[in-house]
Structures are given as structure tokens and as C-alpha cells.
Amino acid sequence: MSIWGAVTKTLGGAKVKKLFMILGMFLSFTLVAAACGSTIEDAADTATDAASDAADAAEEVVEDAMEDDEEDAMEDDAMEEDDAMEEDAMEDDAMAEHLGDGSLGTVVVEAGAEVQIRSLNAISGDVAFLGVPNQRGVEQAVVDYGPIKGFNVTSGQGLDDLCSADGGQAAAQQIVADEQIVGVIGTSCSGAATAAAPLISAAGMVMISGSNTSPALTSDQQGNAGPDYHVGYYRTAHNDLFQGAAMAEFVFTSLGLTTAAAIHDGDPYTEGLANAFANAFEELGGTVTTVTGVAKEDTDMVPVLTEIAAGSPEALFFPIFQPAGDFVADQAPSVPGLENTTLLAADGLLNDGFMGLAQSEGMHFSGPDTRFGTNTNESTGVSAEEFLATYEANNGEAPAAPFWGHSYDAAAMLLDAIDAASWVDGDGNLNIDRQGVRDHLNGIQGYSGLIGTINCDDFGDCGSQKITVILHNDSGDIPGSLENVVFEYAPQ
Amino acid sequence: MTTAVRAKGAPRTGVDWFLLVMRVGLIAFIVIGLLGFVAQQIDPTNAWATWRHGDEGAARLSWAQFQGLVVTGLSQGAMYGLIALGYSMVYGVLGFINFAHGEVFMIAAFTGFIMSTKFDQAGWWDSGAFIPAMLFTIVVATIVATIVAVVMERVAYRPLRGSPRLIPLITSIGVSFFLQNAVILLFGPGAKGYAPFPDWLDKDRINIWQIGESDTGVPEYLLSVENKKLLVIVVAAISMAGLWYFVERTKTGKAMRAVAEDKEIASLMGIDVDRTIVTTFAVGGAMAGIAGILWGILFKSVIATTGFLPGIKAFTAAVVGGVGNLGGAMAGGVSLGGAEALAPLMVLDPWGIEGPSQLRDAVVFTLLILVLLVKPTGLFGERLSSEDRA
Amino acid sequence: MSDTTDKGTPILEFRNINTHYGAVHILKDVNLAIYPGEMVSLLGGNASGKSTTLKTLLGMVTPTTGEVVLDGEVVNDKPTSYRVERGITMVPENRRLFKRLSVLENLQLGAYLRNDKAGIAEDLERIYTMFPRVKERANQKSGTLSGGEQQMVAMGRALMSRPRVLLMDEPSMGLAPMLVQTNFELIQQIHQEGIAIFMVEQNANMALSIADRGWVLQTGKVVLDDTAENLLANPELRKSYLGEA
């Protein structure tokens, strides 16, 4: 009898076998899922691509329809002659003053009711430091903006994206179920956005994120939509292709290092940024030794760091979050081969929690240029300095992460768009044309916001795209480090 | 389990074939991976390596790096082992898996955080008083963990004594959520950092016998261990030895094993079964408490969900070692920690799998399946007859 | 053989005991008394309440009404350990050794409530002399022993608590016929050391042949209470328990 026969024989019992079968299936599923995770995503991407193609087609029709507006108007005139109803004419006149063609429907806000927008940010868990200032930025913008055509605006109860696809999806389902909602400011995390954007888009709403930066959510900046792009998605945060390029240029040119490695945690934001960095670094002529991943819950980073150390990189870029980032920064110097490696992180760790740790000293951080100074939002007339003063007065603390300005501008832009796409009808109700809101956002050029000049491209990228790299020398003086800009980057 | 074996000459069913393929496939995958690792250590651009990794071949690990992996695996595994003991003991005595055990571990780590911050504020932490402060912290955290475990037994499990095993099992999941959320309520959801440990513990290493220098001029040693990891391994080993002595050699330990086997007869011997069960929870809690502090020393930070993953892995370790068997729990923990640290680079990387470290959790559960496929009772588990475990 | 006319105070006594498992009435007004040094036997078929009687005596089951009296003290609410400390123990049905513990550990657990190290060592020696086979296997796991050896360990374990009354639950159950005889000889040997024996048996013939007195339990009621000789002679008993027509 073969060894395998003997091994089989030692197993026995129907129950045990059943258990094994289940375990076996579980295992194969795990392995398949782990190995082919990207394949599954690809399949999903194809599906969403198809969806966005369809949406694009719809948009074209809309544009055609807009061109036909004049003809319509003429027809209307003819009808007026037939049975002259003055009220109709008045309504038509009023409607002619707003953007949009009604193709996505209208939101009717009854007299006395409030215009509904929502904040969807990571306000609990590890990433709350990022989401909470975003939400407060939205709330402050709503207050500063004031009423639209006499209608008050509310951002309602702040929703939580949990910084995960699950959280984003659940919150988006809750949002699209409420037909009164015009748009959403959020999400905080790109991972949540990939799940929320398709739902928001399909419901005809808009979504403007102040801190999503994954290239997949908009475009590759070469005119190709990202796999997770959906019509109606916009962001005032930068596209990480710029951040990756900025970091790569800093490492290669300013630091003069030629080998580098990168770590992501499987999140679209981190993976997108790590890859953007790696690609840009290789384009510059550097060598990327390893691009690898950790699990978000990992604490013992020695194995992954050893994997990286085997390639002996001079720089290690880990654009991940806390707490995983804490452990990478802490353990890297103790791994043989990484003793002298330069550690670099991105805006995911550019916060008080991480920068307050001793192990973060000496690290470089890339992030959006947050030197907003006296930049003023043109819609509210509030400057960044004024905003910060109000923020501290209201919350008793300075914002812990830099995207409050982006969220503030995002909210102001949405409110502008609502203003442009709405009219008050004969019953005193505010009508908001959903397509009009999108039309307005699509057309934003040269808008001046807290974060600088905002131009929206065809795929919803509206950010100023200015990136800075700072050197963090003292965990006791974080504001000082934030001012310590060692490299600036702005796309041509 | 029953001892039924497929009758001689009976046709293999689909399940038999499936299991056979699983076993052969898994073992072949591991063996080929290990061989590939040895080959790429000798020649990083051998045919296999260039096939799996592309023309520039695989990366070679230095001796120091390999050592680092082994040490980190051991220290992680020692912690899993300590936690696994609690799972195993409670299972042995009450026959259910106490899923809230991971939270006991987390609470100990939290206690360590609180103590370290308090001592730091008092100025003891970075002064000469560090060692007594640390010892005191260990003692307090262990006591807190013990109390949590005992209260948990009293409040949540004792009223359920005698009900079907599924009931306390589900209750334990509830207790787990309760404790996690209680901690979130008290301390918030964010990660809490320990006060920084002195460099001699946190950063320094014990180096024995220099054997050369790396390309970048860093000296390499035959043996080089970080002090904190050495401390973790030593403390874990002492705790395990202490527990072994307690269970095998003391009267209470014997009573515990007797209760685990037959509560009715144990009470006939005059053993107070309830008290023995409490003792079991207390001892398991103390072990988790020590593990919690060791966690704090290694990672210097704790969050309300800290107990979850180590808890699950320790439970896996207990099953791998043979649940109910204390030596097995320790061995299971160490082998799990070792596999988790080594397998990504020694098995998965030679296969050319991208980002192998992301698959650490998959490694753990694959190991579990492999052990169950080859030896269903776990590495050191005894075959139980059906009359023992109905 | 003990004197049946003057037996002093009973060590253990049931006074009008009624026991219920839920709604099921198991023991009905049972009265029993076990006197020092005697050997008595409780006979009964399946589900007659024999095991419940033993459990009630040991405090593993609490009676609904009536009194369990130990040395003149009502011990209804006292735990098993209290009664074991006062000299009652049992050799359970099927021996129920701690199979994963060594033989020596099993014996040591028998003396769990005792703290006199010297006395324990002495008793251990006594048991080793009584059962040389047990000594040979002292460090072996008891689960690896043969049925006969396990019976010896079970008795040894019971004796380690220095009992005054030894309850035996179906001592011949599961033993080969040859061993049953040896086993009863062992019981007699223990009895001769002055330990009272309360034996629950289905094998009425064997049990009565060594006992002084006996009770017959039927569906929870004591239907016969007599000397062993009389019981053996009782035609009804012979018919129902000894298989005679």
C-alpha cells in the first residue's frame, strides 16, 4: 500500500470527512481569492466600465438635446400661440435660467424645507483623524454659504464611510434611498469611494470627495477613465499620480537615491500611490526593488521588511495608514539591510497621531500643499485663516489632517452648482435639476478656493494638484514640520 | 471521532479523491517552495528563480535577515502559545471555545498602556526605576487579566453550566463584543501608544561573534537578537514552564486535569469542581495577561481590536497542537508563529507570488488545514474515543 | 459476619427519601440504613432507582423530601466533598478512572481531601501490597490498563480516602466472568478490613452470597428488606432476579 493510502486510512469517520470537505473548500476559496483577487476586481471593472460607457452615451444624448434647445424654444412659442397659458410661459422662462435638461430628474424642495446634501466621511475608527475635519469642513461651508434662493441647506447627520468598501457601500445605499439628497461630500477613503461612487452615480446624484486620491477613481491623466470612474464623481483632492510622481522626483532628484521599494496595504489609495511612485521612479531611471503589500491588521512587519531588505533599497516609501504605518516605521531600522534606508510616507500618515511618535522623526512625507494662507473661497468669501480660526473656536482643536480645505471647497462648489441648476416654481418650491448640478461642476474652471485654483477635468479631477514634501524632524513640533517644506511639485 | 476507516476495497468517493489531491498538492507546494528557496539562496538566477521571478532572478536573504525572521517568528509564536494555553485549558475543562479569551489578552495590553503612561508621568519610566516599574506593570496587567477571566466565568459562563455547548460558545462571542466595545467606550477607538521604552530594551541587541560585514558596512553576527524579543521569548518560556509545573505537578493541577476528564468523578474525589473551573479561567487569564504585556513590549501600541487576530491565531494554534493538550498549545503557537514569519519568504516567494507577506493569515489557516488533513487530532492531540467526547 | 442484633448507630441513613428528575418521581419513600462494618446489597433491575440512590447518598442528587443522615447529622444540603471527608466514597460503575492521568495520579486524587502525607504514603503502600500489579503500572496512563487492572485501581483510588463506607456501583459490570469472581473476592477482602460495603448489583446471586443484608428496589420503592439468606430463599426474588422458573 502506498504512503498516501496509509495517510488516507488514518482519516476516518463521515463527520470528520465532511468537516475536511468544508475546510478544503474554504481553503481553496481563500487561495483562489488571494491569488486571483486582481482578476475578480478586473471583472468588476469591466462591468463598471460598461456602465460608465452607457452613462457616457447618455451624456452625449444630453448634449445633443441641449443643442436642440433653441428649436424647442421655438416649438414652445408655437404652442403658446395655440393655447396661450401665461403661467406656462412664466415657468418656461424661469426654467430657461437654470442649467440642466431634466434628464436625471429634479429634486423638489418644498417651500420651507431644506436642501439636503450629505457628508460621508471616515468619522470612526483608525482613520477618524482624517474624516472628522472633512465633515467639519463641510458643515462650516454650509453655514458660511447661507441659503440658496431663500432655501436653507443642511448636511444632515454626518455619515460614516468606515474607510472601507463595505462602509462606503452601506452609507451610499442609505443615501440613494433618500431622493431629496442632491449630492454628497465624501468619501474620505478611496476604498470607500470605489463602492459608493457607482451607487451615487446611478442615482443621478453627485459626489465630491475632499480626500480621495486614488487614480482609479478618475483617470490616468492621459485621457483614459480609471477603472472605478463613474459619471457624477468629482474630487478636490489631488490625483495620486501627481503625488507619486512628486515623491519619485524628490527621491531621485533631491535625495539622489537610485533604488527604492514601496509598501501598500491593499487599499486602492495605498496601492494606487505605491504603484504611481514606482512607475514614476522607474521612468526617471531609478530601480524599484520591491513593491509589496501588508495586511492592514499586521503588527509584526519583520517578514515584509525582510522581503524588502533582500533587495537592499536606499529608500522605502510606505503610503499606508496607522496603525500599520507605526509598525513599519518602528521595525524597519531593526531589520538587517534596512538600517540606513530612508523612510518616506504620504498624506495617509501625515497626521498628529503618527507624527507624534518618536519613530516618525527623520521621515519625509509627501502631501497636498497645505500652505493655504489667505486663499479665499470665492463663493463664501471666507479665507483659510478665517476658516481655521472658526474651526478652532468651534472644536477646541486644530484639524488633525489637511483635507478640511478640500472638503470646504467641495461643499461650496456643490452649493454653487445647486444654485445654478435650480429655480423656484409657481408654488414656491425649489426645483433642482440633477443633470444641471453635474453640468455646473463639469464646467468649473478657474474657481478660486481655499486650496487654490480649481479646474475640473473631464473625469472629475478638480484639485490644484500641488504637492509638497516635508521633512519631519521633531515629533514634539508637528506644526514646525508641516512648515518645513523641502520639495514642491506642481504639474505643468 | 469514530475509528471507522474506509473499508478495504471500497471504492474511493469523490471526497476521498479530493482530500488526497489536497494533501498531495499542499505538501508538494510546500516542498517545492522550500527547495526553490534553497536553490535561490545558492544561486539567485537559477532556472527556477528566473522562471518565477523574471530575468533578474530572486532576491537572496542574508544570514542576519534569516535570523531576524526566525526570531520574530519565535517571539510572535511564543505569544500565540501563551494565549493558546487559555483556549486549550478552558476547552479541556468545559468543552467549549471561549472566544472572548482574545479580549482578556487585549485588556492586559491596555492595562500595560495605562500603567506605562502613568509611570511615565510620574517620571519612573525613563529613569533608573524602569525595571521595578516594568515588573509592577507586568504583575498588575496579569492580575487584571486574571480578574477579567474569572469574572467572565462567573457572570457569563457559570449560569450556563449544563446547557448545550453551543450556548456558552455563542455567549463567548457576545462577551467578546461586549469587552471590545467597553474598551472603545472607555478609551476611544484609536490606537494607544505605550510610553517609549528605554533604548536598551527597545532598540539594542545582543550580538555574539561577528562573522562579517554587509555590503553597506553593517557588521553581521553569528547570532544577533533584539533584547525585547529575547525578553519576550524568555518570559514566555518561563511562564509556560511554570504553567506546566502547576498543571502536572501540583495537587490543584491534578484536580484540574481530573475535572477536565470527568467532573462527576472528580467531585467524588472531593474536588470542588466550580472552584477548579474558576482556577482554570484564572490561570488561562494570567497567561493571556503575560502575553498582553509582551505584546505591548513588542509593538508598543494597543487598540480595542488588538485581541481579535492574535486570538484567532492562538485558537488556531491550540487546534494545530491538539486542543485540550497544553504542550500541544505551546508547540502549536510556536510553529504557527514560525510558519507565519518564514513561509511567505521561504515558500511563497520562491513560487514568485507577489506580495507574499500579505498572505500571512492565509499561511496560518493553510497550516491548520494541512495539520487537520494529515493528523485530525492536531500535532499532539490524543485520539479520543466516542465515549470520552460524545 | 457482623452481628445483626446490635449494630449501633447507622453511618448512613435514608429517611423517607423522595427524589425527582424533573416531573419524574424516581425514589419513593425509601428508607435505608448502613451500619459500621456491614456488607449490604441493593438489588434491582434497570431503571429501578439504584444509581439515583447512590447519587443521593453522595450528594450528587438532592432529594425532594426526606433526610439523608450521616453519623446522625442531616446532610441534605452538604456537598459531595463534605461526605467524602467523613468517610463515604464510591467505586463507580465502569470504574471511570481518569484515563489520561497516570495510575499513581489516580490514586493520589483518591486522597485529595487528606493532608497527612505520611498516612497517604502508608495507604499507598498498603494498596500496592494488595495489588502488586498496580504498583508495576504506577506511572502508566490508566487508560492503557486492562479491565481487571482498572478495577484494582478504581478500588485502590476509593480506599485512598480511608472510607468507612464504600459504595460500589455494579462492580461486576463489564468484567469477564473469570474476573467477576476475583472481584468479589477483593470486595470481601476490603470488607474484612472493617469497611462497610454498600453494593448495588444486578448479579443478585453473587451479591447476596457475600452480603449480610439486602434490599430489593422496584420502580423506586423498596419492596423487600431482609437478610441475605432469607432473600436468597425468597421464591419471588429467585423468579425475577435469579432467572429461575
mmCIF file with all atom_site columns, C-alpha atoms in Angstrom, chain A residues 272-366:
data_model
loop_
_atom_site.group_PDB
_atom_site.id
_atom_site.type_symbol
_atom_site.label_atom_id
_atom_site.label_alt_id
_atom_site.label_comp_id
_atom_site.label_asym_id
_atom_site.label_entity_id
_atom_site.label_seq_id
_atom_site.pdbx_PDB_ins_code
_atom_site.Cartn_x
_atom_site.Cartn_y
_atom_site.Cartn_z
_atom_site.occupancy
_atom_site.B_iso_or_equiv
_atom_site.pdbx_formal_charge
_atom_site.auth_seq_id
_atom_site.auth_comp_id
_atom_site.auth_asym_id
_atom_site.auth_atom_id
_atom_site.pdbx_PDB_model_num
ATOM 1  C CA . GLY A 1 272 ? -2.517 53.329 -6.393  1.00 0.00 ? 272 GLY A CA 1
ATOM 2  C CA . LEU A 1 273 ? 0.002  55.614 -4.763  1.00 0.00 ? 273 LEU A CA 1
ATOM 3  C CA . ALA A 1 274 ? 2.659  52.944 -4.268  1.00 0.00 ? 274 ALA A CA 1
ATOM 4  C CA . ASN A 1 275 ? 2.384  51.968 -7.925  1.00 0.00 ? 275 ASN A CA 1
ATOM 5  C CA . ALA A 1 276 ? 2.306  55.575 -9.108  1.00 0.00 ? 276 ALA A CA 1
ATOM 6  C CA . PHE A 1 277 ? 5.507  56.159 -7.187  1.00 0.00 ? 277 PHE A CA 1
ATOM 7  C CA . ALA A 1 278 ? 7.145  53.007 -8.535  1.00 0.00 ? 278 ALA A CA 1
ATOM 8  C CA . ASN A 1 279 ? 6.234  53.795 -12.145 1.00 0.00 ? 279 ASN A CA 1
ATOM 9  C CA . ALA A 1 280 ? 7.376  57.395 -11.901 1.00 0.00 ? 280 ALA A CA 1
ATOM 10 C CA . PHE A 1 281 ? 10.601 56.346 -10.181 1.00 0.00 ? 281 PHE A CA 1
ATOM 11 C CA . GLU A 1 282 ? 11.431 53.869 -12.934 1.00 0.00 ? 282 GLU A CA 1
ATOM 12 C CA . GLU A 1 283 ? 10.592 56.444 -15.575 1.00 0.00 ? 283 GLU A CA 1
ATOM 13 C CA . LEU A 1 284 ? 13.114 58.750 -14.000 1.00 0.00 ? 284 LEU A CA 1
ATOM 14 C CA . GLY A 1 285 ? 15.720 55.991 -14.349 1.00 0.00 ? 285 GLY A CA 1
ATOM 15 C CA . GLY A 1 286 ? 15.680 54.583 -10.823 1.00 0.00 ? 286 GLY A CA 1
ATOM 16 C CA . THR A 1 287 ? 15.385 50.924 -9.881  1.00 0.00 ? 287 THR A CA 1
ATOM 17 C CA . VAL A 1 288 ? 12.364 49.718 -7.954  1.00 0.00 ? 288 VAL A CA 1
ATOM 18 C CA . THR A 1 289 ? 13.449 46.676 -5.977  1.00 0.00 ? 289 THR A CA 1
ATOM 19 C CA . THR A 1 290 ? 10.121 45.636 -4.490  1.00 0.00 ? 290 THR A CA 1
ATOM 20 C CA . VAL A 1 291 ? 6.516  46.754 -4.454  1.00 0.00 ? 291 VAL A CA 1
ATOM 21 C CA . THR A 1 292 ? 4.709  44.629 -1.924  1.00 0.00 ? 292 THR A CA 1
ATOM 22 C CA . GLY A 1 293 ? 1.787  44.642 0.439   1.00 0.00 ? 293 GLY A CA 1
ATOM 23 C CA . VAL A 1 294 ? 0.976  44.214 4.089   1.00 0.00 ? 294 VAL A CA 1
ATOM 24 C CA . ALA A 1 295 ? -2.346 43.380 5.665   1.00 0.00 ? 295 ALA A CA 1
ATOM 25 C CA . LYS A 1 296 ? -3.956 46.323 7.453   1.00 0.00 ? 296 LYS A CA 1
ATOM 26 C CA . GLU A 1 297 ? -4.105 44.393 10.732  1.00 0.00 ? 297 GLU A CA 1
ATOM 27 C CA . ASP A 1 298 ? -0.491 43.236 10.619  1.00 0.00 ? 298 ASP A CA 1
ATOM 28 C CA . THR A 1 299 ? 1.665  44.204 13.544  1.00 0.00 ? 299 THR A CA 1
ATOM 29 C CA . ASP A 1 300 ? 4.786  42.151 13.005  1.00 0.00 ? 300 ASP A CA 1
ATOM 30 C CA . MET A 1 301 ? 6.334  43.760 9.932   1.00 0.00 ? 301 MET A CA 1
ATOM 31 C CA . VAL A 1 302 ? 9.652  41.934 10.089  1.00 0.00 ? 302 VAL A CA 1
ATOM 32 C CA . PRO A 1 303 ? 8.729  39.412 7.366   1.00 0.00 ? 303 PRO A CA 1
ATOM 33 C CA . VAL A 1 304 ? 7.585  42.037 4.883   1.00 0.00 ? 304 VAL A CA 1
ATOM 34 C CA . LEU A 1 305 ? 10.516 44.273 5.737   1.00 0.00 ? 305 LEU A CA 1
ATOM 35 C CA . THR A 1 306 ? 12.892 41.373 5.277   1.00 0.00 ? 306 THR A CA 1
ATOM 36 C CA . GLU A 1 307 ? 11.345 40.740 1.896   1.00 0.00 ? 307 GLU A CA 1
ATOM 37 C CA . ILE A 1 308 ? 12.139 44.352 1.055   1.00 0.00 ? 308 ILE A CA 1
ATOM 38 C CA . ALA A 1 309 ? 15.571 44.247 2.662   1.00 0.00 ? 309 ALA A CA 1
ATOM 39 C CA . ALA A 1 310 ? 16.516 41.386 0.374   1.00 0.00 ? 310 ALA A CA 1
ATOM 40 C CA . GLY A 1 311 ? 16.526 43.915 -2.487  1.00 0.00 ? 311 GLY A CA 1
ATOM 41 C CA . SER A 1 312 ? 18.600 46.454 -0.483  1.00 0.00 ? 312 SER A CA 1
ATOM 42 C CA . PRO A 1 313 ? 16.697 49.615 -1.442  1.00 0.00 ? 313 PRO A CA 1
ATOM 43 C CA . GLU A 1 314 ? 18.025 53.016 -0.442  1.00 0.00 ? 314 GLU A CA 1
ATOM 44 C CA . ALA A 1 315 ? 14.532 54.417 0.040   1.00 0.00 ? 315 ALA A CA 1
ATOM 45 C CA . LEU A 1 316 ? 11.326 52.877 1.318   1.00 0.00 ? 316 LEU A CA 1
ATOM 46 C CA . PHE A 1 317 ? 8.035  54.574 0.551   1.00 0.00 ? 317 PHE A CA 1
ATOM 47 C CA . PHE A 1 318 ? 5.050  53.328 2.533   1.00 0.00 ? 318 PHE A CA 1
ATOM 48 C CA . PRO A 1 319 ? 1.949  55.390 1.780   1.00 0.00 ? 319 PRO A CA 1
ATOM 49 C CA . ILE A 1 320 ? -0.231 53.443 4.248   1.00 0.00 ? 320 ILE A CA 1
ATOM 50 C CA . PHE A 1 321 ? -2.221 54.275 7.359   1.00 0.00 ? 321 PHE A CA 1
ATOM 51 C CA . GLN A 1 322 ? -1.988 53.887 11.092  1.00 0.00 ? 322 GLN A CA 1
ATOM 52 C CA . PRO A 1 323 ? -1.561 51.560 12.853  1.00 0.00 ? 323 PRO A CA 1
ATOM 53 C CA . ALA A 1 324 ? 0.302  49.509 10.217  1.00 0.00 ? 324 ALA A CA 1
ATOM 54 C CA . GLY A 1 325 ? 2.471  52.535 9.415   1.00 0.00 ? 325 GLY A CA 1
ATOM 55 C CA . ASP A 1 326 ? 3.557  52.831 13.060  1.00 0.00 ? 326 ASP A CA 1
ATOM 56 C CA . PHE A 1 327 ? 4.906  49.300 12.982  1.00 0.00 ? 327 PHE A CA 1
ATOM 57 C CA . VAL A 1 328 ? 6.709  49.712 9.664   1.00 0.00 ? 328 VAL A CA 1
ATOM 58 C CA . ALA A 1 329 ? 8.432  52.866 10.850  1.00 0.00 ? 329 ALA A CA 1
ATOM 59 C CA . ASP A 1 330 ? 9.287  51.315 14.193  1.00 0.00 ? 330 ASP A CA 1
ATOM 60 C CA . GLN A 1 331 ? 10.566 47.985 12.953  1.00 0.00 ? 331 GLN A CA 1
ATOM 61 C CA . ALA A 1 332 ? 12.321 48.935 9.720   1.00 0.00 ? 332 ALA A CA 1
ATOM 62 C CA . PRO A 1 333 ? 15.567 50.158 11.306  1.00 0.00 ? 333 PRO A CA 1
ATOM 63 C CA . SER A 1 334 ? 15.920 46.858 13.173  1.00 0.00 ? 334 SER A CA 1
ATOM 64 C CA . VAL A 1 335 ? 15.750 44.723 10.043  1.00 0.00 ? 335 VAL A CA 1
ATOM 65 C CA . PRO A 1 336 ? 19.185 43.842 8.702   1.00 0.00 ? 336 PRO A CA 1
ATOM 66 C CA . GLY A 1 337 ? 19.638 45.604 5.376   1.00 0.00 ? 337 GLY A CA 1
ATOM 67 C CA . LEU A 1 338 ? 17.300 48.481 6.133   1.00 0.00 ? 338 LEU A CA 1
ATOM 68 C CA . GLU A 1 339 ? 19.372 50.164 8.848   1.00 0.00 ? 339 GLU A CA 1
ATOM 69 C CA . ASN A 1 340 ? 20.232 53.131 6.656   1.00 0.00 ? 340 ASN A CA 1
ATOM 70 C CA . THR A 1 341 ? 17.245 53.151 4.356   1.00 0.00 ? 341 THR A CA 1
ATOM 71 C CA . THR A 1 342 ? 15.417 56.458 4.019   1.00 0.00 ? 342 THR A CA 1
ATOM 72 C CA . LEU A 1 343 ? 11.816 56.143 5.121   1.00 0.00 ? 343 LEU A CA 1
ATOM 73 C CA . LEU A 1 344 ? 9.128  58.066 3.309   1.00 0.00 ? 344 LEU A CA 1
ATOM 74 C CA . ALA A 1 345 ? 5.391  58.222 3.774   1.00 0.00 ? 345 ALA A CA 1
ATOM 75 C CA . ALA A 1 346 ? 2.462  60.031 2.254   1.00 0.00 ? 346 ALA A CA 1
ATOM 76 C CA . ASP A 1 347 ? -0.541 62.012 3.387   1.00 0.00 ? 347 ASP A CA 1
ATOM 77 C CA . GLY A 1 348 ? -2.168 58.923 4.922   1.00 0.00 ? 348 GLY A CA 1
ATOM 78 C CA . LEU A 1 349 ? 0.328  59.218 7.754   1.00 0.00 ? 349 LEU A CA 1
ATOM 79 C CA . LEU A 1 350 ? 0.608  62.990 7.646   1.00 0.00 ? 350 LEU A CA 1
ATOM 80 C CA . ASN A 1 351 ? -1.262 63.457 10.895  1.00 0.00 ? 351 ASN A CA 1
ATOM 81 C CA . ASP A 1 352 ? -0.659 64.191 14.546  1.00 0.00 ? 352 ASP A CA 1
ATOM 82 C CA . GLY A 1 353 ? -1.095 60.596 15.663  1.00 0.00 ? 353 GLY A CA 1
ATOM 83 C CA . PHE A 1 354 ? 1.721  59.242 13.539  1.00 0.00 ? 354 PHE A CA 1
ATOM 84 C CA . MET A 1 355 ? 3.950  62.283 13.566  1.00 0.00 ? 355 MET A CA 1
ATOM 85 C CA . GLY A 1 356 ? 3.781  62.364 17.354  1.00 0.00 ? 356 GLY A CA 1
ATOM 86 C CA . LEU A 1 357 ? 5.586  59.009 17.514  1.00 0.00 ? 357 LEU A CA 1
ATOM 87 C CA . ALA A 1 358 ? 9.315  59.009 18.082  1.00 0.00 ? 358 ALA A CA 1
ATOM 88 C CA . GLN A 1 359 ? 9.861  56.564 15.217  1.00 0.00 ? 359 GLN A CA 1
ATOM 89 C CA . SER A 1 360 ? 8.464  59.058 12.691  1.00 0.00 ? 360 SER A CA 1
ATOM 90 C CA . GLU A 1 361 ? 11.298 61.507 13.256  1.00 0.00 ? 361 GLU A CA 1
ATOM 91 C CA . GLY A 1 362 ? 13.587 61.954 10.307  1.00 0.00 ? 362 GLY A CA 1
ATOM 92 C CA . MET A 1 363 ? 10.980 60.768 7.824   1.00 0.00 ? 363 MET A CA 1
ATOM 93 C CA . HIS A 1 364 ? 9.817  62.607 4.731   1.00 0.00 ? 364 HIS A CA 1
ATOM 94 C CA . PHE A 1 365 ? 6.116  62.987 3.970   1.00 0.00 ? 365 PHE A CA 1
ATOM 95 C CA . SER A 1 366 ? 4.508  63.876 0.713   1.00 0.00 ? 366 SER A CA 1
#
